Amino acid sequence: MARKILLSEKSVFVRKTSGLVRPYDAKDTVLIYTLIIFSILNTTLQFPWFFGFWPGADLVGALAVAMIPMGLLMICYWAIALAMPRSGSDYVWFARITHPSIGFAWSLVYYYMLLVIGPLTVCFTYGFTISISLVAWGTLYNAPGLVAFATWLNTPDGTFVFAFTLVCIYCAFAILGHKLGKALLYTGWVIQVIALILMWVIMGTSNPTIFAQKWDLLMSNYTTYQAVFETAKSGGWVLAPITLGATVSSVTFTFMLMSGAAQGAGTISGEIRNVNRSIPLALLFSNLFAFIIWSISALAEINATSYNWLVALSWMWDNGVNYPLPWPPSMPLMLGILTYPNQMLTLVALGTFVLANIAFAYILIVTVSRYFFAWAFDRLIPTKFADVSARFKTPHWALVATWLLASVTAYFYAYVGFSNFFAAGSTLMVLCYAVLACTVVVFPFTKWKTLLDQLPTFMRKRIGIPVISWVGLVTAIFLFYAAYAVTVNPLLTGTAAPLTAYLFGSIFILGIVIYFASKAYHASKGIDIGLIFKEVPPT
C-alpha cells in the first residue's frame, strides 16, 4: 500500500512542467481573439441569414445588446484564465470545481462543438467563399470554365476535398511551431485590413441607385432590382418595421457572432505571457473591435443596396420562396457587381476577400487541439497526446488527433449537411457556456476559494455573495434562455434539434465512460488519478 501511495504521488502528472512555451504577448492575444470572433469570411452569408430570419431586427442594435451577455461571459472567462492559466483552462477549471468525470464530459462535448463550429465550418465556408467569388468573376466577365469549376467546388465532393485539404495543411502548419503561425496570423491581418477597407470604401461610396443600374445590367436574366420587391411580395413577404422586441429576439444569433474570444481564453491561456494583463486586454479589445467591424460591414452593405431590398432578397433565400438566383445573395456577389466593369478592382476586392482568411482555420485548429493536450496531461487519455515537440514546442500528437477527428467529421459535414451540423454545434455552444457559468457561481464556495485572491478586487467583493458568483448566475440565466431560443429558431429546424440531442447525449456519456475507464486502468498500475484533480497542473 505504501508503494502504491508513493507511486501515485510521484507520477500523478505526466511530467513536472507542461513543456509548452508562452509565445503570445498582449498584442498577439488581441489579434488571435479578434480573429476568432471576426474574419471577413464571416460576412459571406451571415447578413442574409440575419435579415431573412429576423424581420424587424436591427443588426447593429442586436450586436450591441449581445455585448451584455457576452461581457458577462468574458468576466467569467477572465476569472477562469487568471485562476487557472493553463492550456485548456476551462476544462482544467470545470474538472476541479465540479467532479472530474463531469468536467471531462463537458469538455468533450465542448471540444467537439468547437471542432464543428470552428475549423470545420471555416474550411467549408472558405470553400464556398472561393466558389462564389469565382462564380461572380466568371459570370461578370464571361468565363464559363471558371463557373463550372466553382460549381463543382460547391458540391459535396468539392467541399469535402477542399475542407480535407485545408485541415491537412493547417494541422501541418500548427505542428511546425509558433513562428510560422505568428507569421500567418500577421500576414492574414494585413490582408484583412486591406480587404475591409476596400469593402467599406466600395460599398460606402456607392448607393442603391448605382447598385440597381449595375444589377439590372448584369442580373436581369434572373431578376431586376425592382422585381425583387414584387417577387418577394408575391411570395408573402411584408416589410416589417424595426422594433426593439424583434431586435432583442435576434440576440441569440448575434451572441454567436460575438462568442469567439471565450474560445481563445479557454484554450491557450497557458501559452500567453503576463496573463494578468494580456487576458483582460484581449477580451475587452477583441469584442470591441469585432463589434465595430461587424457593424461597419453591415451598414456598408445596407448603404450600397438599401435595407428594404436586402431584406426582401434575404427573406426569399432563407425561406426558399420565389428566390430568383442560382446562388445565395453573398457578399462576394455584391462586391463583384459593385466593382464591375473595373476588372482590376474586382480582382483586388475579391482576391483580398479570399486571402484575408488564411490564418482563420489555423488559429481555430491550434486552440481546439489544446484540449487533447490537457486531457492527456491529466492522464484521462493516453499520455502520448501530451508529448511536446522538442524542436517546435507544439503538442504534435494532440494536433494529429484533432486532424483525424476533423477529417472524419468533414465527411459527414459534406454529405449529411453543413446546416444541420452548424445548427447543432451552435446550440451546443450556448449550452456549454451556460453550464460553465454555473461553475463560476459555486466557485467561491468550494475548496478552490483560495484562488479568489488571484482575481481582480471587484470580483472578490461581496454583495451577500462574491460579485463573481452574481456574474456567473446572471450569465447562466441569459445563456440558458439563449439556448432555448436557438432551438426554436427557424435556422435550427429540420434535423438540427435531434442531432443536437444525439450529439450532446452520446458525447457526454462517452466522456463519463472514458473517465471511469481511465481511472480503473491507472488504479491497476498503482496511480490514483483522483489526486490530479486536487491541484492545478504545472506550467
XYZ file of C-alpha atoms in Angstrom:
539
model
C 0.000 0.000 0.000
C 2.826 2.384 0.882
C 4.434 1.706 -2.515
C 1.130 2.480 -4.275
C 0.711 5.805 -2.462
C 4.330 6.773 -3.171
C 3.937 5.942 -6.867
C 0.719 7.951 -7.022
C 2.399 10.997 -5.533
C 5.390 10.785 -7.881
C 3.547 10.007 -11.077
C 0.298 11.876 -10.737
C 1.108 14.262 -13.609
C 2.834 13.263 -16.826
C 5.821 15.496 -16.001
C 6.796 18.428 -13.793
C 6.266 21.056 -16.497
C 3.855 21.293 -19.409
C 6.642 21.542 -21.974
C 4.792 24.325 -23.783
C 6.164 27.834 -24.207
C 4.487 31.242 -23.920
C 4.984 32.848 -27.346
C 1.982 35.204 -27.279
C 2.080 38.713 -25.817
C -0.899 41.039 -25.311
C -0.903 42.270 -28.929
C -0.784 38.727 -30.321
C -3.598 37.704 -27.996
C -5.830 40.600 -29.056
C -5.332 39.670 -32.716
C -5.999 35.978 -32.051
C -9.182 36.607 -30.047
C -10.459 39.164 -32.566
C -9.809 36.807 -35.470
C -11.774 34.026 -33.762
C -14.724 36.418 -33.364
C -14.480 38.076 -36.745
C -12.941 37.229 -40.069
C -14.160 38.849 -43.268
C -15.079 35.305 -44.297
C -18.000 35.539 -41.873
C -19.635 38.305 -43.886
C -20.147 35.930 -46.833
C -23.641 34.877 -45.727
C -24.198 35.977 -42.124
C -26.029 39.163 -43.105
C -28.568 37.448 -45.420
C -29.170 34.881 -42.674
C -29.849 37.634 -40.172
C -32.038 39.860 -42.351
C -34.065 36.968 -43.731
C -34.810 35.167 -40.481
C -35.272 38.108 -38.100
C -37.657 40.559 -39.793
C -37.818 43.852 -37.948
C -34.499 43.322 -36.149
C -31.745 45.918 -36.261
C -28.385 44.188 -36.681
C -26.216 46.856 -35.068
C -28.672 47.127 -32.177
C -28.712 43.349 -31.769
C -24.911 43.283 -31.726
C -24.942 45.979 -29.031
C -27.460 44.062 -26.912
C -25.437 40.853 -27.358
C -22.485 42.641 -25.791
C -24.297 42.426 -22.433
C -24.328 38.615 -22.014
C -21.040 38.448 -23.894
C -19.482 40.930 -21.476
C -20.681 38.843 -18.539
C -19.267 35.669 -20.095
C -15.969 37.464 -20.676
C -15.776 38.302 -16.958
C -16.316 34.596 -16.217
C -13.508 33.635 -18.598
C -11.307 36.377 -17.188
C -11.687 34.780 -13.759
C -11.074 31.264 -15.105
C -7.975 32.259 -17.066
C -6.431 34.106 -14.108
C -7.271 31.412 -11.563
C -6.006 28.528 -13.710
C -3.913 29.899 -16.611
C -3.269 26.635 -18.416
C -3.824 25.190 -21.875
C -7.427 24.025 -21.902
C -8.043 26.226 -18.855
C -11.840 25.995 -18.924
C -11.581 22.171 -18.853
C -8.968 22.349 -16.070
C -11.318 24.664 -14.150
C -14.509 22.655 -14.718
C -12.913 19.312 -13.781
C -11.675 20.726 -10.481
C -14.592 22.905 -9.442
C -17.034 20.030 -10.095
C -16.377 16.281 -10.334
C -13.610 15.272 -12.797
C -15.946 12.978 -14.729
C -18.451 15.800 -15.256
C -15.713 18.258 -16.181
C -14.185 15.877 -18.705
C -17.578 15.011 -20.216
C -18.414 18.722 -20.528
C -15.083 19.459 -22.178
C -15.504 16.566 -24.619
C -18.851 17.992 -25.739
C -17.359 21.489 -25.896
C -14.322 20.269 -27.834
C -16.444 18.584 -30.476
C -18.706 21.621 -30.692
C -15.679 23.860 -31.242
C -14.327 21.451 -33.851
C -17.634 21.540 -35.753
C -18.485 25.217 -35.435
C -14.859 26.347 -35.619
C -12.225 24.988 -38.030
C -14.603 22.726 -39.956
C -17.194 25.437 -40.517
C -14.430 27.822 -41.549
C -12.904 25.334 -44.005
C -16.282 24.624 -45.597
C -17.257 28.295 -45.634
C -13.862 29.179 -47.074
C -14.510 26.764 -49.927
C -17.921 28.297 -50.502
C -16.482 31.820 -50.414
C -13.886 30.921 -53.027
C -16.584 29.183 -55.065
C -18.977 32.135 -55.036
C -16.108 34.576 -55.738
C -15.131 32.544 -58.807
C -18.789 32.350 -59.865
C -19.078 36.122 -59.545
C -15.941 36.692 -61.614
C -16.835 34.065 -64.217
C -20.389 35.360 -64.585
C -19.423 39.021 -64.778
C -16.514 38.544 -67.154
C -17.740 35.596 -69.249
C -15.518 32.748 -68.020
C -17.744 29.623 -68.171
C -14.877 27.271 -67.300
C -14.317 29.139 -64.062
C -18.028 28.960 -63.262
C -18.019 25.200 -63.910
C -15.080 24.647 -61.538
C -16.646 26.889 -58.907
C -19.914 24.972 -59.210
C -18.082 21.670 -58.606
C -16.303 23.213 -55.616
C -19.717 23.797 -54.057
C -20.848 20.152 -54.460
C -20.477 17.652 -51.569
C -17.432 16.125 -53.292
C -15.851 19.510 -53.895
C -16.492 20.825 -50.395
C -15.097 17.673 -48.790
C -11.931 17.653 -50.904
C -11.306 21.340 -50.236
C -12.009 21.142 -46.482
C -9.907 17.983 -46.069
C -7.002 19.616 -47.909
C -7.185 22.725 -45.718
C -7.357 20.698 -42.499
C -4.231 18.772 -43.556
C -2.323 21.952 -44.420
C -3.249 23.860 -41.272
C -2.570 20.947 -38.925
C 0.868 20.615 -40.520
C 1.466 24.351 -40.044
C 0.348 24.102 -36.406
C 2.851 21.312 -35.758
C 5.689 23.349 -37.297
C 5.668 25.876 -34.484
C 4.617 29.302 -33.324
C 6.937 31.356 -35.546
C 5.215 30.113 -38.693
C 1.833 30.544 -37.023
C 2.504 34.137 -35.972
C 3.747 34.969 -39.468
C 0.490 33.564 -40.838
C -1.526 35.497 -38.235
C 0.041 38.872 -39.021
C 0.015 38.307 -42.781
C -3.665 37.405 -42.614
C -4.466 40.515 -40.590
C -2.614 42.811 -43.013
C -4.593 41.372 -45.927
C -7.803 41.502 -43.905
C -7.372 45.199 -43.110
C -6.876 45.891 -46.824
C -9.922 43.778 -47.709
C -12.108 45.503 -45.116
C -11.073 48.994 -46.183
C -11.737 48.106 -49.820
C -15.135 46.633 -48.973
C -16.144 49.606 -46.838
C -14.970 52.177 -49.396
C -16.572 50.382 -52.361
C -19.902 49.983 -50.584
C -19.744 53.209 -48.623
C -19.231 55.354 -51.718
C -21.997 53.638 -53.685
C -25.768 53.920 -53.296
C -28.887 51.918 -54.227
C -29.359 53.839 -57.484
C -25.891 52.931 -58.775
C -26.230 49.374 -57.488
C -29.656 48.957 -59.136
C -28.267 50.050 -62.506
C -25.402 47.557 -62.317
C -27.688 44.814 -61.016
C -30.110 45.276 -63.902
C -27.241 45.252 -66.387
C -25.719 42.034 -65.039
C -28.542 40.103 -63.370
C -31.641 40.923 -65.434
C -31.618 37.392 -66.874
C -32.690 36.298 -63.389
C -34.466 39.322 -61.960
C -34.272 43.093 -61.953
C -33.586 45.190 -58.877
C -37.196 46.380 -58.646
C -38.605 42.929 -59.410
C -37.016 41.611 -56.216
C -39.646 43.533 -54.221
C -42.521 42.343 -56.396
C -41.383 38.708 -56.351
C -40.929 38.729 -52.579
C -44.367 40.280 -52.021
C -45.988 37.682 -54.271
C -44.482 35.014 -52.013
C -45.932 36.574 -48.870
C -43.164 38.902 -47.759
C -44.140 42.081 -45.948
C -41.544 44.591 -44.799
C -41.594 44.548 -41.007
C -40.837 47.794 -39.165
C -37.735 47.725 -36.993
C -38.731 47.181 -33.356
C -36.946 46.692 -30.062
C -38.717 43.366 -29.498
C -37.557 41.911 -32.815
C -34.039 43.199 -32.196
C -33.835 41.598 -28.746
C -35.208 38.288 -30.057
C -32.349 38.109 -32.568
C -29.657 38.412 -29.903
C -29.214 34.630 -29.814
C -27.762 34.893 -33.309
C -25.598 37.950 -32.690
C -24.318 36.373 -29.456
C -22.956 33.541 -31.586
C -21.339 36.093 -33.901
C -19.509 37.620 -30.919
C -18.574 34.483 -28.972
C -15.073 33.720 -30.227
C -12.928 35.350 -27.540
C -14.081 32.790 -24.966
C -12.531 30.059 -27.095
C -9.192 31.816 -27.000
C -9.307 32.442 -23.249
C -10.334 28.857 -22.543
C -7.685 27.150 -24.648
C -4.324 28.920 -24.922
C -4.061 30.793 -21.601
C -1.112 28.561 -20.722
C 0.781 29.942 -23.728
C 0.201 33.658 -23.077
C 2.749 35.878 -21.366
C 1.669 38.074 -18.444
C -1.902 36.714 -18.285
C -2.943 39.243 -15.633
C -2.548 41.989 -18.238
C -2.915 40.196 -21.574
C -6.162 38.296 -20.914
C -8.395 41.225 -19.825
C -6.979 43.471 -22.559
C -7.576 40.817 -25.208
C -11.111 40.063 -24.003
C -12.024 43.761 -23.939
C -10.461 44.928 -27.185
C -11.304 41.853 -29.259
C -15.002 42.240 -28.507
C -14.876 45.997 -29.048
C -13.016 45.673 -32.362
C -15.297 42.863 -33.536
C -18.422 44.890 -32.708
C -17.100 47.851 -34.703
C -16.052 45.718 -37.692
C -19.335 43.760 -37.794
C -21.351 46.983 -37.544
C -19.480 48.926 -40.227
C -19.592 45.951 -42.610
C -23.361 45.581 -42.218
C -24.020 49.307 -42.578
C -21.811 49.455 -45.682
C -23.801 46.720 -47.437
C -27.097 48.365 -46.467
C -25.825 51.714 -47.742
C -24.945 50.228 -51.132
C -28.009 48.032 -51.743
C -30.739 49.508 -49.455
C -32.133 47.871 -46.346
C -35.532 47.029 -47.841
C -34.055 45.353 -50.921
C -31.523 43.327 -48.939
C -34.219 42.146 -46.529
C -36.547 41.150 -49.388
C -33.855 39.165 -51.220
C -32.625 37.569 -47.978
C -36.168 36.588 -46.983
C -36.721 34.747 -50.278
C -33.388 32.940 -49.990
C -33.759 31.975 -46.325
C -37.326 30.752 -46.690
C -36.969 29.139 -50.117
C -39.836 31.192 -51.554
C -39.514 32.503 -55.140
C -35.755 33.007 -54.801
C -34.672 34.040 -58.321
C -30.895 33.490 -58.333
C -28.875 30.282 -58.766
C -26.522 31.459 -55.980
C -27.011 32.844 -52.471
C -27.005 36.660 -52.014
C -23.434 36.626 -50.751
C -21.043 39.469 -50.020
C -18.635 38.467 -52.843
C -21.531 38.639 -55.323
C -22.436 42.152 -54.170
C -18.795 43.253 -54.314
C -18.405 41.817 -57.797
C -21.448 43.715 -59.058
C -20.373 46.989 -57.441
C -16.841 46.834 -58.884
C -17.992 45.977 -62.428
C -16.685 46.755 -65.084
C -13.302 47.506 -63.463
C -11.673 44.076 -63.713
C -8.611 45.061 -61.690
C -10.725 46.438 -58.850
C -12.901 43.315 -58.910
C -9.806 41.111 -58.799
C -8.272 43.006 -55.883
C -11.546 43.226 -53.919
C -12.429 39.541 -54.323
C -8.805 38.408 -54.067
C -8.175 40.140 -50.752
C -11.607 38.991 -49.524
C -10.484 35.382 -50.058
C -6.837 35.685 -48.959
C -7.719 37.606 -45.778
C -8.896 34.332 -44.235
C -5.624 32.409 -44.493
C -4.999 32.373 -40.717
C -8.585 31.804 -39.552
C -8.743 27.996 -39.642
C -5.134 27.744 -38.441
C -5.885 29.646 -35.224
C -9.012 27.577 -34.610
C -7.154 24.276 -35.052
C -4.378 25.396 -32.698
C -6.821 26.397 -29.967
C -9.091 23.356 -30.247
C -6.175 20.891 -30.128
C -5.163 22.071 -26.649
C -7.947 20.022 -25.083
C -6.314 16.778 -26.212
C -3.105 18.003 -24.616
C -4.827 18.919 -21.331
C -6.737 15.621 -21.119
C -3.550 13.632 -21.700
C -1.667 15.685 -19.117
C -4.346 14.666 -16.612
C -3.989 11.018 -17.783
C -7.604 10.751 -18.940
C -6.473 9.684 -22.407
C -3.127 8.164 -23.490
C -0.302 10.369 -22.261
C 1.243 10.300 -25.740
C -1.111 13.157 -26.623
C 0.683 15.342 -24.053
C 4.012 14.962 -25.852
C 5.567 18.243 -26.960
C 7.957 18.517 -29.894
C 11.454 19.307 -28.628
C 12.128 21.367 -31.752
C 8.855 23.207 -32.326
C 7.408 23.218 -28.761
C 3.980 22.155 -30.046
C 1.778 19.228 -28.896
C 2.123 17.336 -32.186
C 0.138 14.220 -31.269
C -2.739 16.340 -29.949
C -2.770 18.110 -33.309
C -2.686 14.798 -35.194
C -5.692 13.598 -33.175
C -7.557 16.809 -33.976
C -6.684 16.359 -37.667
C -8.074 12.820 -37.648
C -11.349 13.766 -35.953
C -11.737 16.815 -38.180
C -11.201 14.713 -41.306
C -13.804 12.129 -40.303
C -16.309 14.798 -39.308
C -15.648 16.658 -42.565
C -17.071 13.694 -44.461
C -20.347 13.837 -42.523
C -20.304 17.620 -42.750
C -20.198 17.403 -46.535
C -22.688 14.595 -47.064
C -25.054 14.836 -44.067
C -25.427 18.575 -44.346
C -23.498 21.703 -43.412
C -26.508 23.491 -41.937
C -27.507 20.592 -39.674
C -24.052 20.238 -38.126
C -23.602 24.005 -37.804
C -27.009 24.396 -36.152
C -26.368 21.548 -33.723
C -22.928 22.938 -32.901
C -24.359 26.417 -32.313
C -26.910 25.075 -29.844
C -24.253 23.064 -28.000
C -22.054 26.154 -27.802
C -24.635 28.179 -25.895
C -25.439 25.239 -23.598
C -21.763 24.654 -22.828
C -21.224 28.289 -21.883
C -24.372 28.300 -19.735
C -23.232 25.249 -17.767
C -19.729 26.673 -17.383
C -21.234 29.866 -15.935
C -22.860 27.719 -13.226
C -19.408 26.571 -12.078
C -18.419 30.222 -11.683
C -21.403 30.670 -9.348
C -20.278 27.905 -6.960
C -16.522 28.534 -7.245
C -16.224 30.760 -4.112
C -17.905 28.052 -2.029
C -15.538 25.211 -2.972
C -12.103 24.244 -1.677
C -10.684 26.303 -4.541
C -11.952 29.556 -2.991
C -8.369 30.475 -2.075
C -7.881 31.253 -5.775
C -10.181 34.243 -5.282
C -7.068 36.118 -4.181
C -5.732 35.877 -7.740
C -8.772 37.677 -9.175
C -9.307 41.443 -9.528
C -10.651 43.161 -6.408
C -14.107 43.874 -7.842
C -14.718 40.140 -8.418
C -13.973 39.360 -4.763
C -16.257 41.978 -3.233
C -19.347 40.591 -1.568
C -22.942 41.633 -2.083
C -24.258 38.826 0.053
C -22.116 36.533 -2.093
C -18.983 37.423 -4.101
C -19.582 39.537 -7.209
C -18.103 36.825 -9.431
C -20.902 34.470 -8.311
C -23.533 37.054 -9.260
C -21.879 37.462 -12.647
C -21.925 33.704 -13.195
C -25.585 33.467 -12.165
C -26.793 36.232 -14.483
C -24.673 34.810 -17.313
C -26.181 31.352 -16.840
C -29.743 32.735 -16.892
C -29.037 34.685 -20.089
C -27.455 31.718 -21.827
C -29.960 29.052 -20.827
C -32.638 31.291 -22.288
C -30.480 31.794 -25.382
C -30.094 28.024 -25.751
C -33.868 27.644 -25.647
C -34.308 30.443 -28.171
C -31.757 28.869 -30.518
C -33.581 25.536 -30.519
C -36.867 27.143 -31.617
C -35.215 29.448 -34.156
C -36.101 28.852 -37.844
C -32.398 28.440 -38.568
C -32.440 25.275 -36.497
C -35.436 23.427 -37.899
C -35.375 20.023 -39.564
C -32.914 17.511 -38.174
C -30.865 20.007 -36.161
C -32.738 19.614 -32.859
C -32.498 15.791 -32.674
C -28.906 15.957 -33.933
C -28.104 18.326 -31.057
C -29.662 15.919 -28.545
C -27.849 12.919 -30.002
C -24.514 14.732 -30.085
C -24.816 16.147 -26.575
C -26.115 12.950 -25.010
C -23.799 10.462 -26.684
C -20.620 12.522 -26.330
C -21.376 13.406 -22.696
C -21.988 9.753 -21.796
C -18.819 8.777 -23.670
C -16.892 11.258 -21.533
C -18.197 9.712 -18.302
C -17.282 6.221 -19.528
C -13.776 7.291 -20.594
C -13.110 8.933 -17.225
C -14.018 5.894 -15.132
C -12.284 3.513 -17.545
C -9.132 5.622 -17.285
C -9.421 5.783 -13.508
C -9.709 1.983 -13.294
C -6.825 1.430 -15.724
C -4.433 3.707 -13.845
C -5.512 2.275 -10.500
C -4.369 -1.130 -11.765
C -0.968 0.481 -12.425
C -0.807 1.954 -8.935
C -1.701 5.520 -9.938
C -4.655 7.313 -8.347
C -5.645 9.898 -10.961
C -8.086 11.354 -8.447
C -5.063 13.106 -6.925
C -4.579 15.003 -10.187
C -7.759 16.967 -9.668
C -6.745 18.151 -6.225
C -4.246 20.589 -7.715
C -3.728 22.796 -10.758
C -1.449 21.281 -13.439
C 2.103 22.662 -13.575
C 3.007 25.364 -16.087
